[in-house]
Short mmCIF file of C-alpha atoms and ligand atoms in Angstrom, two decimals:
data_model
loop_
_atom_site.label_atom_id
_atom_site.label_comp_id
_atom_site.label_asym_id
_atom_site.label_seq_id
_atom_site.Cartn_x
_atom_site.Cartn_y
_atom_site.Cartn_z
CA MET A 1 0.34 0.14 -0.21
CA THR A 2 2.81 2.62 -0.94
CA VAL A 3 -0.15 5.72 -1.59
CA ALA A 4 -1.44 4.63 2.09
CA ALA A 5 3.06 5.22 2.57
CA SER A 6 2.30 8.38 1.56
CA LEU A 7 -0.81 9.58 3.64
CA PHE A 8 -0.62 7.86 6.54
CA PRO A 9 2.51 7.98 9.23
CA GLY A 10 3.86 4.50 8.31
CA GLY A 11 1.52 3.91 6.07
CA VAL A 12 -1.06 3.21 8.84
CA ASN A 13 -3.65 4.28 11.30
CA SER A 14 -2.61 2.77 14.42
CA PRO A 15 1.01 1.60 14.79
CA VAL A 16 0.46 -1.82 15.03
CA ARG A 17 -0.65 -2.23 12.22
CA ALA A 18 2.13 -1.41 10.47
CA TYR A 19 4.13 -4.73 11.51
CA ARG A 20 7.30 -3.46 12.76
CA ALA A 21 7.05 -6.34 15.47
CA VAL A 22 7.34 -9.00 13.24
CA GLY A 23 8.74 -7.21 9.96
CA GLY A 24 7.45 -8.08 6.71
CA GLU A 25 4.19 -6.25 4.66
CA PRO A 26 0.94 -6.69 6.03
CA PRO A 27 -1.89 -8.00 3.85
CA VAL A 28 -4.15 -5.55 2.29
CA LEU A 29 -7.30 -7.25 4.24
CA VAL A 30 -10.72 -6.33 1.89
CA ARG A 31 -13.63 -8.40 3.50
CA GLY A 32 -14.36 -10.28 6.68
CA ALA A 33 -17.00 -13.07 7.87
CA GLY A 34 -17.58 -15.13 10.72
CA ALA A 35 -14.00 -16.47 11.14
CA PHE A 36 -12.33 -15.28 8.32
CA VAL A 37 -10.73 -12.34 6.28
CA TRP A 38 -9.79 -12.27 2.77
CA ASP A 39 -7.13 -9.88 1.32
CA GLN A 40 -7.20 -7.90 -1.71
CA SER A 41 -5.83 -11.25 -3.89
CA GLY A 42 -8.67 -13.77 -2.70
CA ARG A 43 -6.91 -15.12 -0.35
CA ARG A 44 -8.67 -16.28 2.95
CA TYR A 45 -6.89 -16.42 6.49
CA ILE A 46 -8.64 -17.74 10.16
CA ASP A 47 -8.70 -14.29 12.04
CA TYR A 48 -7.14 -14.58 15.47
CA VAL A 49 -7.01 -10.06 15.98
CA GLY A 50 -10.61 -9.70 15.19
CA ALA A 51 -10.30 -5.88 14.83
CA PHE A 52 -8.25 -6.48 18.54
CA GLY A 53 -11.11 -7.44 20.53
CA PRO A 54 -14.49 -5.80 19.56
CA LEU A 55 -15.73 -8.53 17.48
CA VAL A 56 -16.55 -11.53 19.96
CA LEU A 57 -18.96 -12.26 16.86
CA GLY A 58 -17.43 -12.30 14.26
CA HIS A 59 -16.81 -10.21 11.11
CA ALA A 60 -20.53 -9.06 10.04
CA HIS A 61 -22.58 -10.60 12.20
CA ARG A 62 -26.15 -10.92 10.67
CA ALA A 63 -27.71 -9.55 13.38
CA VAL A 64 -25.22 -6.83 14.01
CA VAL A 65 -25.01 -5.48 10.41
CA GLU A 66 -29.02 -5.35 10.41
CA ALA A 67 -29.29 -3.59 13.39
CA ILE A 68 -26.18 -0.98 12.35
CA GLU A 69 -28.71 -0.71 8.94
CA ALA A 70 -31.66 0.47 10.70
CA ALA A 71 -29.70 2.51 12.78
CA ALA A 72 -27.89 3.88 9.87
CA GLU A 73 -31.65 4.56 7.83
CA ALA A 74 -32.96 5.49 10.23
CA GLY A 75 -30.51 9.22 10.54
CA GLY A 76 -27.47 9.81 12.45
CA SER A 77 -26.89 11.61 15.72
CA PHE A 78 -29.44 13.52 16.85
CA GLY A 79 -27.07 15.86 19.43
CA VAL A 80 -29.97 14.47 21.84
CA THR A 81 -30.44 11.68 24.32
CA SER A 82 -31.43 8.50 21.80
CA PRO A 83 -33.19 5.58 22.79
CA GLY A 84 -30.90 3.26 21.69
CA GLU A 85 -28.35 4.57 24.35
CA VAL A 86 -30.61 3.99 26.54
CA ARG A 87 -31.13 0.28 25.54
CA LEU A 88 -27.15 -0.24 25.43
CA ALA A 89 -26.78 1.45 28.90
CA GLU A 90 -29.26 -0.66 30.50
CA LEU A 91 -27.66 -4.28 28.58
CA ILE A 92 -24.33 -2.83 30.34
CA CYS A 93 -25.58 -1.80 33.97
CA ALA A 94 -27.93 -5.42 34.20
CA ARG A 95 -24.58 -7.27 33.48
CA MET A 96 -21.97 -5.21 34.89
CA PRO A 97 -23.71 -4.49 39.29
CA SER A 98 -20.71 -2.05 39.74
CA VAL A 99 -21.90 0.60 36.85
CA GLU A 100 -24.12 2.49 38.20
CA ARG A 101 -24.01 5.43 35.73
CA ILE A 102 -22.30 5.43 32.46
CA ARG A 103 -21.07 7.38 30.07
CA PHE A 104 -20.38 6.61 26.59
CA VAL A 105 -17.80 8.39 24.41
CA ASN A 106 -15.73 7.29 21.14
CA SER A 107 -12.27 4.81 22.11
CA GLY A 108 -10.67 3.56 25.18
CA THR A 109 -8.42 6.06 25.36
CA GLU A 110 -11.10 8.38 25.73
CA ALA A 111 -12.95 6.59 28.56
CA ALA A 112 -9.52 6.03 30.54
CA MET A 113 -8.42 9.99 30.15
CA SER A 114 -12.26 10.48 31.80
CA ALA A 115 -12.52 7.94 34.14
CA LEU A 116 -8.89 9.37 35.58
CA ARG A 117 -10.07 12.90 35.64
CA VAL A 118 -13.24 11.66 37.73
CA ALA A 119 -10.96 10.30 39.60
CA ARG A 120 -8.99 13.27 40.21
CA ALA A 121 -11.67 15.41 41.56
CA ALA A 122 -13.45 13.06 43.17
CA THR A 123 -10.20 12.88 45.89
CA VAL A 124 -9.07 16.05 45.44
CA ARG A 125 -5.48 14.29 44.92
CA GLU A 126 -3.02 14.19 41.74
CA LEU A 127 -1.13 10.89 41.43
CA VAL A 128 -2.20 7.71 39.70
CA ILE A 129 -0.71 4.74 39.88
CA LYS A 130 -0.28 2.55 36.54
CA PHE A 131 1.20 -1.03 36.23
CA ASP A 132 4.53 -1.93 34.18
CA GLY A 133 3.03 -2.89 30.72
CA GLY A 134 -0.45 -2.40 31.02
CA TYR A 135 -1.78 -0.17 27.99
CA HIS A 136 -4.78 2.45 28.46
CA GLY A 137 -4.89 4.07 25.77
CA HIS A 138 -2.65 6.91 24.17
CA ALA A 139 -3.81 9.80 27.08
CA ASP A 140 -0.66 11.71 28.23
CA SER A 141 -0.61 10.78 31.76
CA LEU A 142 -1.22 7.16 30.87
CA LEU A 143 2.07 7.37 28.18
CA VAL A 144 4.11 6.90 31.15
CA ALA A 145 7.53 4.05 32.09
CA ALA A 146 8.48 2.89 35.10
CA GLY A 147 11.58 5.16 36.23
CA SER A 148 15.22 3.37 36.18
CA ALA A 149 15.21 2.16 39.56
CA ALA A 150 17.22 5.45 41.07
CA ALA A 151 14.90 7.60 39.54
CA THR A 152 11.23 6.53 41.69
CA LEU A 153 9.46 9.45 39.18
CA SER A 154 8.15 8.28 36.33
CA ILE A 155 9.42 8.76 32.89
CA PRO A 156 7.85 9.93 29.44
CA ASP A 157 6.84 6.24 27.04
CA SER A 158 6.21 8.66 24.30
CA ALA A 159 7.74 12.05 22.80
CA GLY A 160 5.41 15.20 23.52
CA VAL A 161 4.39 13.85 27.18
CA THR A 162 6.04 16.03 29.10
CA ARG A 163 8.22 15.59 32.12
CA SER A 164 5.72 17.28 34.51
CA VAL A 165 2.58 14.92 33.37
CA ALA A 166 4.39 11.90 33.56
CA ALA A 167 5.05 12.97 37.03
CA GLN A 168 1.80 12.44 37.98
CA THR A 169 1.61 9.00 37.13
CA LEU A 170 3.76 6.16 39.62
CA VAL A 171 4.19 2.88 37.41
CA ALA A 172 4.31 -0.31 39.99
CA ASN A 173 4.53 -4.64 38.51
CA TYR A 174 1.66 -6.33 37.60
CA ASN A 175 0.74 -8.97 40.52
CA ASP A 176 3.02 -7.38 42.85
CA LEU A 177 1.01 -5.97 45.96
CA GLU A 178 4.03 -5.13 47.37
CA SER A 179 5.23 -2.55 44.48
CA VAL A 180 1.96 -1.32 44.93
CA GLU A 181 2.07 -0.65 48.81
CA ALA A 182 5.22 1.12 48.73
CA LEU A 183 3.94 3.64 46.65
CA LEU A 184 0.81 4.17 48.24
CA ALA A 185 3.18 4.45 51.72
CA ARG A 186 5.33 7.17 49.79
CA HIS A 187 3.32 8.55 48.33
CA SER A 188 0.79 8.84 51.42
CA GLY A 189 -2.85 10.49 50.74
CA GLN A 190 -1.72 12.01 47.10
CA VAL A 191 -3.04 8.97 44.75
CA ALA A 192 -6.42 9.27 43.26
CA ALA A 193 -6.60 5.68 41.99
CA VAL A 194 -5.19 3.02 40.42
CA ILE A 195 -5.63 1.70 37.21
CA VAL A 196 -5.47 -1.66 35.90
CA GLU A 197 -6.33 -4.14 33.26
CA PRO A 198 -7.78 -7.23 35.64
CA VAL A 199 -6.46 -9.19 32.91
CA ALA A 200 -3.21 -8.08 31.74
CA ALA A 201 -3.78 -8.13 27.86
CA ASN A 202 -1.04 -6.13 26.64
CA MET A 203 1.78 -7.36 27.61
CA GLY A 204 0.20 -10.21 25.99
CA VAL A 205 -2.09 -12.34 28.18
CA VAL A 206 -0.82 -12.25 31.87
CA ALA A 207 -3.87 -13.10 34.63
CA PRO A 208 -3.84 -11.78 37.83
CA LEU A 209 -2.49 -14.24 40.69
CA PRO A 210 -4.81 -15.82 43.79
CA GLY A 211 -5.60 -12.78 45.47
CA PHE A 212 -4.00 -10.10 43.46
CA LEU A 213 -6.88 -8.00 42.01
CA ALA A 214 -8.81 -8.59 46.10
CA GLY A 215 -5.81 -7.37 47.20
CA LEU A 216 -5.83 -3.54 44.92
CA ARG A 217 -9.00 -3.66 46.35
CA GLY A 218 -7.87 -3.94 50.29
CA LEU A 219 -5.09 -1.46 49.04
CA THR A 220 -7.50 1.24 47.75
CA GLN A 221 -10.29 1.28 49.91
CA SER A 222 -7.58 1.73 52.94
CA SER A 223 -5.49 4.44 51.28
CA GLY A 224 -8.11 6.57 50.07
CA ALA A 225 -7.27 5.32 46.60
CA LEU A 226 -10.30 4.34 43.98
CA LEU A 227 -9.83 1.25 42.34
CA ILE A 228 -10.25 1.81 37.91
CA PHE A 229 -10.77 -1.77 36.17
CA ASP A 230 -9.50 -1.02 32.18
CA GLU A 231 -12.96 -3.43 31.11
CA VAL A 232 -11.99 -2.20 27.86
CA ILE A 233 -10.94 -5.84 26.62
CA THR A 234 -11.94 -7.84 29.57
CA GLY A 235 -15.58 -5.90 29.64
CA PHE A 236 -18.10 -8.71 28.52
CA ARG A 237 -15.38 -10.57 26.72
CA VAL A 238 -13.81 -13.18 29.82
CA ALA A 239 -17.45 -13.54 31.12
CA PRO A 240 -20.37 -11.55 31.17
CA GLY A 241 -20.05 -9.12 33.87
CA GLY A 242 -16.14 -8.93 32.55
CA ALA A 243 -13.26 -9.54 34.59
CA GLN A 244 -15.54 -8.13 37.69
CA GLU A 245 -17.13 -10.46 37.61
CA LEU A 246 -14.82 -13.61 36.85
CA TYR A 247 -12.18 -12.41 39.68
CA GLY A 248 -15.57 -10.85 42.30
CA VAL A 249 -13.68 -7.85 42.92
CA ARG A 250 -16.06 -4.90 42.87
CA PRO A 251 -13.98 -1.38 40.96
CA ASP A 252 -15.45 1.85 41.56
CA LEU A 253 -15.31 2.79 37.86
CA THR A 254 -15.01 0.96 35.04
CA VAL A 255 -13.03 1.63 31.62
CA LEU A 256 -15.24 -0.14 28.66
CA GLY A 257 -14.49 -0.12 24.87
CA LYS A 258 -14.61 -3.23 22.24
CA ILE A 259 -16.84 -5.27 22.29
CA ILE A 260 -19.71 -2.50 23.26
CA GLY A 261 -19.50 -0.95 20.31
CA GLY A 262 -19.82 -4.24 18.06
CA GLY A 263 -16.93 -2.99 15.59
CA LEU A 264 -17.67 0.64 16.27
CA PRO A 265 -15.57 3.60 17.42
CA VAL A 266 -16.73 3.21 21.23
CA GLY A 267 -15.45 3.51 24.18
CA ALA A 268 -17.79 3.91 27.72
CA TYR A 269 -17.32 4.65 31.57
CA GLY A 270 -18.96 4.30 34.92
CA GLY A 271 -19.48 2.80 37.95
CA ARG A 272 -20.37 4.19 41.39
CA ALA A 273 -23.02 7.18 40.96
CA ASP A 274 -21.85 8.93 43.42
CA LEU A 275 -18.70 9.72 41.04
CA MET A 276 -20.05 9.86 38.14
CA ASP A 277 -23.00 12.72 39.74
CA LEU A 278 -19.50 14.37 39.40
CA VAL A 279 -19.42 14.32 35.53
CA ALA A 280 -21.32 17.84 33.57
CA PRO A 281 -23.63 18.82 33.59
CA SER A 282 -24.41 17.68 36.96
CA GLY A 283 -21.23 18.34 37.97
CA PRO A 284 -17.95 20.10 37.81
CA VAL A 285 -15.80 17.56 35.66
CA TYR A 286 -15.71 18.64 31.98
CA GLN A 287 -16.38 16.02 29.70
CA ALA A 288 -17.79 15.67 25.93
CA GLY A 289 -18.12 14.35 23.04
CA THR A 290 -20.08 14.80 19.26
CA LEU A 291 -20.59 11.55 18.68
CA SER A 292 -20.95 10.01 21.98
CA GLY A 293 -23.54 7.65 22.05
CA HIS A 294 -24.49 7.71 18.50
CA PRO A 295 -27.36 5.78 17.84
CA VAL A 296 -25.45 3.16 14.87
CA VAL A 297 -22.93 2.56 17.12
CA MET A 298 -25.25 1.66 20.08
CA ALA A 299 -27.29 -0.46 18.05
CA ALA A 300 -24.18 -2.19 16.87
CA GLY A 301 -23.39 -2.59 20.60
CA GLU A 302 -27.01 -4.10 21.85
CA ALA A 303 -26.89 -6.85 19.22
CA THR A 304 -23.61 -7.78 19.74
CA LEU A 305 -24.61 -8.19 23.54
CA ARG A 306 -27.64 -9.49 22.92
CA GLN A 307 -26.21 -12.10 21.23
CA LEU A 308 -23.56 -13.21 24.26
CA THR A 309 -25.79 -15.50 25.74
CA PRO A 310 -24.59 -18.17 28.52
CA GLU A 311 -24.40 -20.86 25.73
CA VAL A 312 -22.11 -19.03 23.52
CA TYR A 313 -20.17 -17.89 26.19
CA ALA A 314 -19.86 -21.19 26.88
CA SER A 315 -19.06 -22.64 23.40
CA ILE A 316 -16.47 -20.17 22.77
CA GLU A 317 -14.31 -21.49 25.69
CA HIS A 318 -14.87 -24.41 24.89
CA GLU A 319 -12.80 -23.78 21.55
CA ALA A 320 -10.44 -21.66 22.76
CA ALA A 321 -9.34 -24.60 25.45
CA ARG A 322 -9.05 -26.97 22.37
CA LEU A 323 -6.89 -24.35 20.25
CA GLU A 324 -4.54 -23.74 23.75
CA ALA A 325 -4.43 -27.56 23.89
CA GLY A 326 -3.19 -27.70 20.06
CA LEU A 327 -1.28 -24.37 20.59
CA ARG A 328 1.25 -26.01 23.08
CA VAL A 329 4.62 -26.70 20.78
CA LYS A 330 7.60 -26.81 22.03
CA GLY A 331 9.65 -24.07 23.28
CA ALA A 332 6.80 -21.82 23.75
CA SER A 333 3.72 -21.65 26.38
CA VAL A 334 0.33 -20.25 26.33
CA ALA A 335 -1.74 -18.37 28.96
CA ARG A 336 -5.40 -18.20 28.16
CA VAL A 337 -8.34 -16.47 30.30
CA GLY A 338 -11.37 -17.56 28.18
CA SER A 339 -11.36 -16.35 24.83
CA LEU A 340 -8.03 -14.39 24.73
CA LEU A 341 -4.85 -16.35 24.53
CA THR A 342 -1.07 -15.65 24.01
CA LEU A 343 1.41 -17.72 22.67
CA PHE A 344 4.80 -16.82 24.44
CA PHE A 345 8.30 -18.69 22.69
CA ASN A 346 9.14 -18.29 26.85
CA ASP A 347 9.89 -21.29 29.06
CA ARG A 348 6.74 -20.36 31.45
CA PRO A 349 3.45 -17.42 31.01
CA PRO A 350 5.12 -14.17 32.60
CA ARG A 351 3.26 -12.76 35.38
CA ASN A 352 4.37 -9.75 34.23
CA PHE A 353 6.08 -7.44 32.25
CA ARG A 354 9.50 -7.93 32.50
CA GLU A 355 9.24 -11.69 32.22
CA ALA A 356 6.87 -11.00 28.97
CA LYS A 357 9.21 -9.15 27.79
CA ALA A 358 11.99 -12.26 28.64
CA SER A 359 10.17 -13.72 25.54
CA ASP A 360 11.75 -14.63 22.44
CA THR A 361 10.00 -12.32 19.99
CA ALA A 362 12.27 -13.37 17.12
CA ALA A 363 11.01 -16.88 17.65
CA PHE A 364 7.21 -15.74 17.70
CA ALA A 365 7.88 -13.94 14.59
CA ARG A 366 9.32 -16.88 12.82
CA PHE A 367 5.97 -18.20 14.01
CA PHE A 368 3.65 -15.51 12.93
CA HIS A 369 5.09 -15.49 9.46
CA SER A 370 4.71 -19.55 9.23
CA MET A 371 1.05 -19.07 10.15
CA LEU A 372 0.16 -16.47 7.87
CA ASP A 373 1.78 -19.03 5.07
CA ALA A 374 -0.76 -21.51 6.25
CA GLY A 375 -3.77 -19.24 6.08
CA VAL A 376 -3.58 -18.03 9.45
CA LEU A 377 -3.73 -14.58 10.69
CA LEU A 378 -2.65 -13.92 14.20
CA PRO A 379 -2.19 -10.77 16.45
CA PRO A 380 1.41 -8.83 14.74
CA SER A 381 3.07 -9.12 18.17
CA GLN A 382 3.87 -11.19 21.10
CA PHE A 383 2.70 -8.46 23.46
CA GLU A 384 -1.00 -8.70 21.94
CA ALA A 385 -3.43 -11.17 22.13
CA LEU A 386 -5.08 -13.92 19.93
CA PHE A 387 -9.04 -13.23 20.00
CA VAL A 388 -11.09 -16.46 19.57
CA SER A 389 -15.11 -15.71 18.31
CA ALA A 390 -18.33 -17.14 18.61
CA ALA A 391 -17.66 -17.85 14.53
CA HIS A 392 -14.26 -20.11 15.64
CA ASP A 393 -16.13 -23.12 15.77
CA ARG A 394 -14.98 -27.06 15.55
CA SER A 395 -13.81 -26.55 11.86
CA VAL A 396 -12.01 -23.50 12.72
CA ILE A 397 -9.90 -24.79 15.48
CA ASP A 398 -9.02 -27.72 13.84
CA ALA A 399 -7.81 -26.13 10.52
CA THR A 400 -6.02 -23.89 13.15
CA ILE A 401 -4.44 -26.64 15.14
CA GLU A 402 -3.38 -28.45 11.76
CA ALA A 403 -1.43 -25.67 10.37
CA ILE A 404 -0.01 -24.96 13.77
CA ALA A 405 2.00 -28.71 13.09
P1 KE4 B 501 -8.78 3.01 21.78
O1 KE4 B 501 -8.56 4.05 22.29
O2 KE4 B 501 -7.35 2.23 21.32
O3 KE4 B 501 -10.19 2.34 21.27
O4 KE4 B 501 -8.76 2.02 23.58
C1 KE4 B 501 -7.65 1.86 23.89
C2 KE4 B 501 -7.14 0.72 24.74
C3 KE4 B 501 -7.59 1.11 26.17
N1 KE4 B 501 -7.16 0.22 27.33
C4 KE4 B 501 -7.12 -1.14 26.99
C5 KE4 B 501 -7.08 -2.55 28.01
C6 KE4 B 501 -6.67 -1.70 25.38
O5 KE4 B 501 -6.06 -3.01 24.87
C7 KE4 B 501 -6.85 -0.95 24.42
C8 KE4 B 501 -6.44 -0.45 23.11
N2 KE4 B 501 -5.92 -2.04 22.85
C9 KE4 B 501 -5.43 -1.86 21.63
C10 KE4 B 501 -4.73 -3.77 21.12
N3 KE4 B 501 -4.17 -4.20 22.90
C11 KE4 B 501 -5.91 -1.11 20.34
C12 KE4 B 501 -5.26 -1.37 19.09
C13 KE4 B 501 -4.57 -0.66 18.40
O6 KE4 B 501 -3.88 0.17 19.79
O7 KE4 B 501 -4.72 -0.59 17.08
#
């Protein structure tokens, strides 16, 4: 796509799509249906990218396409609340009881950024704790990296992020409660929130160790900081009520995206009513969005959630477990939570980002390309997750296992 290269930085509209981590030229994909995508030469691939999470039903699910068509026919965004927003919000709040009030936005980034603003307003504190390897979108305050051991302050993880912004975000180690405790003690009374991916999926899939999430709940409660679950990936993916249902831990605020938009641009943040009532126009925290709650996006999200019945979760779980067994190749280890999987070229599943980074990324790149040659499209990075959808039926999983062999 040389034309794309002249139009977009790196020829892409999101960096991971440039295949820098695995090398080679990305295929140009033109169509998707169910578990499959086709490139412009007509070649078919089994797709485990699934738009990086939203397509839990697979590509172009009939019910979702029809809902989008009907909503589009009925006109665009009206600039006032419409029934579709209410219906989707009711579905989300019914499945995630911790979400008593919700605000739709247009990306996970916007949702995470807004949730932090609410937390800072609610606690009148300035610092936020995130985890090394945790990704919450590209808001300045979330693009920070752990400072070197000596420098206890965080450093920017992107050009253009200022040191003063980075200094307000502290970085702890995933699955390491002591690292959180130490930061809370050192900055006593100053931490507004801890934001965490309850199942990390941006360092590859790293599950929370037993007690980790409950430990975060206790530490935040006792220190006066809020607990924010970033469920942009895990929400309605790892269980009907997301990771907070799966692990039985109730956050103060939840960040959502991906699945709730059925593949269209979406984000949402929500949680305790007393916190969300701080958001304009009912409170002093300003946040707005021209196309927030767009009827077509709401229709796609509603159609998707309505398809996600216990039976569908059970069948996705069954096939994902079969894929996990099939992924056990020599010299690699598999991490899986529900329909999220990562094959780590590592002698055991990592428990944090430092261990994940020790994986053999060159071996992953070779595996990626051999699978691509065999007609299986994996996410182009060791630090992403494979997504199994409801459309990945027995025959698709069998074909994938064959390709692995
Ligand atoms: P968006 O702003 O990209 O909609 O969402 C940001 C985000 C927030 N929280 C979590 C846990 C996320 O995983 C993401 C975005 N995920 C990446 C892939 N892991 C999106 C792919 C991309 O950047 O192109």
